[in-house]
């Protein structure tokens, strides 16, 4: 018991009349102290030590010639996919790998064709079950079908190979593409 480990605590609680011979209060106090200690250790690990470990890992990855390009690209992609798109729809369907099929993709950037002025989208098409690999397709905006899926719903759909999906999907071009850019 905590009282056996700390006679001072036992004396303090006994002097206040809080300690009975087999008091349940000591158990509660011990549990509270353990929970607080675990919380503090976790907080320190994630805030202080965790940041240092991630910084050291980033430094290491940025020193390896070929790896730094791949690591940097993946890090930027994850950053883009995690951002809230400020009202723009990022989860879309495109015709891929053939005109008769559609696949889920993420609009990562809107570009403008230098010759025609047409807006085109860079669409990342992740593969199943590992979404960190995939294809980058350049698609005219008028060929994109927006969805009302969130990033989380789309990633769950992709990682689960379609087994977990929202109940609805706008498969045809009926939706407007105005909110993509």
Coordinates of C-alpha atoms in Angstrom, one line a residue:
X1 CA 0.0 0.0 0.0
X2 CA 1.0 3.6 -0.5
X3 CA 0.9 4.2 3.3
X4 CA 3.5 1.5 3.8
X5 CA 5.8 3.2 1.2
X6 CA 5.3 6.6 2.6
X7 CA 4.9 6.9 6.4
X8 CA 4.7 10.7 6.0
X9 CA 1.6 10.5 3.9
X10 CA 0.1 8.0 6.3
X11 CA 0.8 10.3 9.2
X12 CA -0.6 13.3 7.3
X13 CA -3.8 11.6 6.4
X14 CA -4.2 10.1 9.9
X15 CA -3.7 13.5 11.5
X16 CA -6.5 14.9 9.4
X17 CA -8.8 12.0 10.3
X18 CA -8.9 10.8 6.7
X19 CA -7.2 7.5 7.2
X20 CA -9.0 4.5 8.7
X21 CA -7.0 1.2 9.3
X22 CA -7.8 -0.1 5.8
X23 CA -8.9 3.1 4.1
X24 CA -10.1 3.0 0.5
X25 CA -9.0 6.6 0.2
X26 CA -5.4 5.6 -0.1
X27 CA -6.3 3.4 -3.1
X28 CA -8.1 6.3 -4.8
X29 CA -5.2 8.7 -4.0
X30 CA -2.7 6.2 -5.4
X31 CA -4.7 5.7 -8.6
X32 CA -5.0 9.5 -9.1
X33 CA -1.2 10.0 -8.6
X34 CA -0.5 7.2 -11.0
X35 CA -2.8 8.7 -13.6
X36 CA -1.3 12.1 -13.2
X37 CA 2.2 10.7 -13.5
X38 CA 1.3 8.7 -16.6
X39 CA -0.3 11.8 -18.2
X40 CA 2.8 13.9 -17.5
X41 CA 5.2 11.3 -18.8
X42 CA 3.1 11.0 -22.0
X43 CA 2.9 14.8 -22.4
X44 CA 6.7 15.2 -22.0
X45 CA 7.3 12.3 -24.4
X46 CA 5.1 13.8 -27.2
X47 CA 5.9 17.4 -26.7
X48 CA 9.6 17.4 -25.9
X49 CA 11.2 14.1 -26.6
X50 CA 8.9 13.3 -29.6
X51 CA 9.7 16.6 -31.3
X52 CA 13.4 16.0 -30.9
X53 CA 13.2 12.5 -32.3
X54 CA 11.1 13.7 -35.3
X55 CA 13.6 16.6 -35.9
X56 CA 16.5 14.2 -35.8
X57 CA 14.8 11.8 -38.2
X58 CA 14.0 14.7 -40.6
X59 CA 17.7 15.8 -40.4
X60 CA 18.9 12.2 -41.2
X61 CA 16.5 11.8 -44.1
X62 CA 17.5 15.2 -45.6
X63 CA 21.2 14.1 -45.6
X64 CA 20.7 11.0 -47.7
X65 CA 20.9 12.0 -51.4
X66 CA 18.2 10.0 -53.1
X67 CA 16.0 9.5 -50.0
X68 CA 15.7 13.2 -49.2
X69 CA 13.8 13.8 -52.5
X70 CA 11.4 10.9 -51.9
X71 CA 10.9 11.7 -48.1
X72 CA 10.4 15.4 -48.8
X73 CA 7.8 14.6 -51.5
X74 CA 5.9 12.2 -49.3
X75 CA 6.0 14.7 -46.4
X76 CA 4.6 17.5 -48.6
X77 CA 1.9 15.2 -50.0
X78 CA 0.8 14.2 -46.5
X79 CA 0.7 17.8 -45.5
X80 CA -1.5 18.7 -48.5
X81 CA -3.8 15.9 -47.8
X82 CA -4.2 16.8 -44.1
X83 CA -5.0 20.4 -44.8
X84 CA -8.6 21.7 -44.8
X85 CA -9.2 22.8 -48.3
X86 CA -10.9 26.1 -47.5
X87 CA -14.2 25.1 -49.0
X88 CA -12.7 23.5 -52.1
X89 CA -13.6 19.9 -52.8
X90 CA -10.5 17.7 -52.8
X91 CA -12.0 14.2 -53.1
X92 CA -13.0 13.5 -56.7
X93 CA -13.6 10.8 -59.2
X94 CA -11.7 10.6 -62.5
X95 CA -11.7 8.3 -65.5
X96 CA -8.8 6.0 -64.7
X97 CA -7.4 3.6 -65.9
X98 CA -9.8 3.7 -68.8
X99 CA -12.7 5.9 -69.8
X100 CA -15.2 3.2 -68.7
X101 CA -13.9 3.2 -65.1
X102 CA -13.7 5.7 -62.3
X103 CA -11.3 5.9 -59.4
X104 CA -11.1 8.0 -56.3
X105 CA -8.5 10.8 -56.4
X106 CA -7.4 13.8 -54.5
X107 CA -7.0 17.2 -56.1
X108 CA -3.6 18.5 -54.9
X109 CA -3.3 21.6 -57.1
X110 CA -5.1 23.5 -59.8
X111 CA -3.0 24.5 -62.8
X112 CA -3.6 26.6 -65.9
X113 CA -2.6 25.4 -69.4
X114 CA -0.3 28.0 -70.9
X115 CA -1.6 27.6 -74.5
X116 CA -5.4 27.4 -73.9
X117 CA -5.9 28.9 -70.5
X118 CA -7.9 25.9 -69.5
X119 CA -7.9 24.9 -65.8
X120 CA -6.5 21.5 -65.1
X121 CA -6.0 19.6 -61.9
X122 CA -3.2 17.6 -60.5
X123 CA -5.0 14.6 -59.1
X124 CA -3.2 12.1 -56.9
X125 CA -4.7 8.6 -57.3
X126 CA -3.5 6.4 -54.3
X127 CA -3.3 2.7 -54.6
X128 CA -4.9 0.0 -52.4
X129 CA -4.1 -0.9 -49.6
X130 CA -1.0 1.4 -49.4
X131 CA -2.1 4.9 -50.2
X132 CA 1.4 6.3 -50.1
X133 CA 2.1 4.9 -53.5
X134 CA -0.1 5.8 -56.5
X135 CA -0.3 7.8 -59.7
X136 CA -0.4 11.5 -60.5
X137 CA -2.8 12.4 -63.2
X138 CA -3.3 15.7 -64.9
X139 CA -7.0 16.1 -65.6
X140 CA -9.1 18.9 -67.1
X141 CA -11.6 20.2 -64.6
X142 CA -14.5 19.4 -66.8
X143 CA -13.5 15.7 -66.7
X144 CA -13.6 15.6 -62.9
X145 CA -16.6 14.4 -60.9
X146 CA -16.6 16.0 -57.4
X147 CA -17.8 13.9 -54.4
X148 CA -19.1 15.0 -51.0
X149 CA -16.7 12.6 -49.3
X150 CA -14.3 13.8 -46.6
X151 CA -10.6 12.9 -46.8
X152 CA -11.1 10.4 -44.0
X153 CA -14.0 8.7 -45.8
X154 CA -11.9 8.5 -49.0
X155 CA -8.8 7.1 -47.3
X156 CA -10.9 4.5 -45.4
X157 CA -12.5 3.5 -48.7
X158 CA -9.0 3.1 -50.3
X159 CA -7.2 1.4 -47.5
X160 CA -10.1 -1.1 -47.0
X161 CA -10.2 -1.8 -50.7
X162 CA -13.8 -0.5 -50.9
X163 CA -15.1 -2.7 -48.1
X164 CA -15.8 0.4 -45.9
X165 CA -17.5 3.1 -47.9
X166 CA -20.1 5.9 -47.4
X167 CA -23.6 4.9 -48.3
X168 CA -23.7 7.2 -51.4
X169 CA -21.6 8.4 -54.3
X170 CA -22.2 10.8 -57.1
X171 CA -20.8 8.6 -60.0
X172 CA -22.0 10.8 -62.9
X173 CA -21.1 14.3 -64.0
X174 CA -24.2 15.7 -62.4
X175 CA -22.3 17.5 -59.7
X176 CA -20.8 20.9 -60.3
X177 CA -17.0 21.3 -60.5
X178 CA -17.1 25.0 -59.4
X179 CA -16.0 24.1 -55.8
X180 CA -12.8 22.2 -56.9
X181 CA -10.6 25.2 -57.4

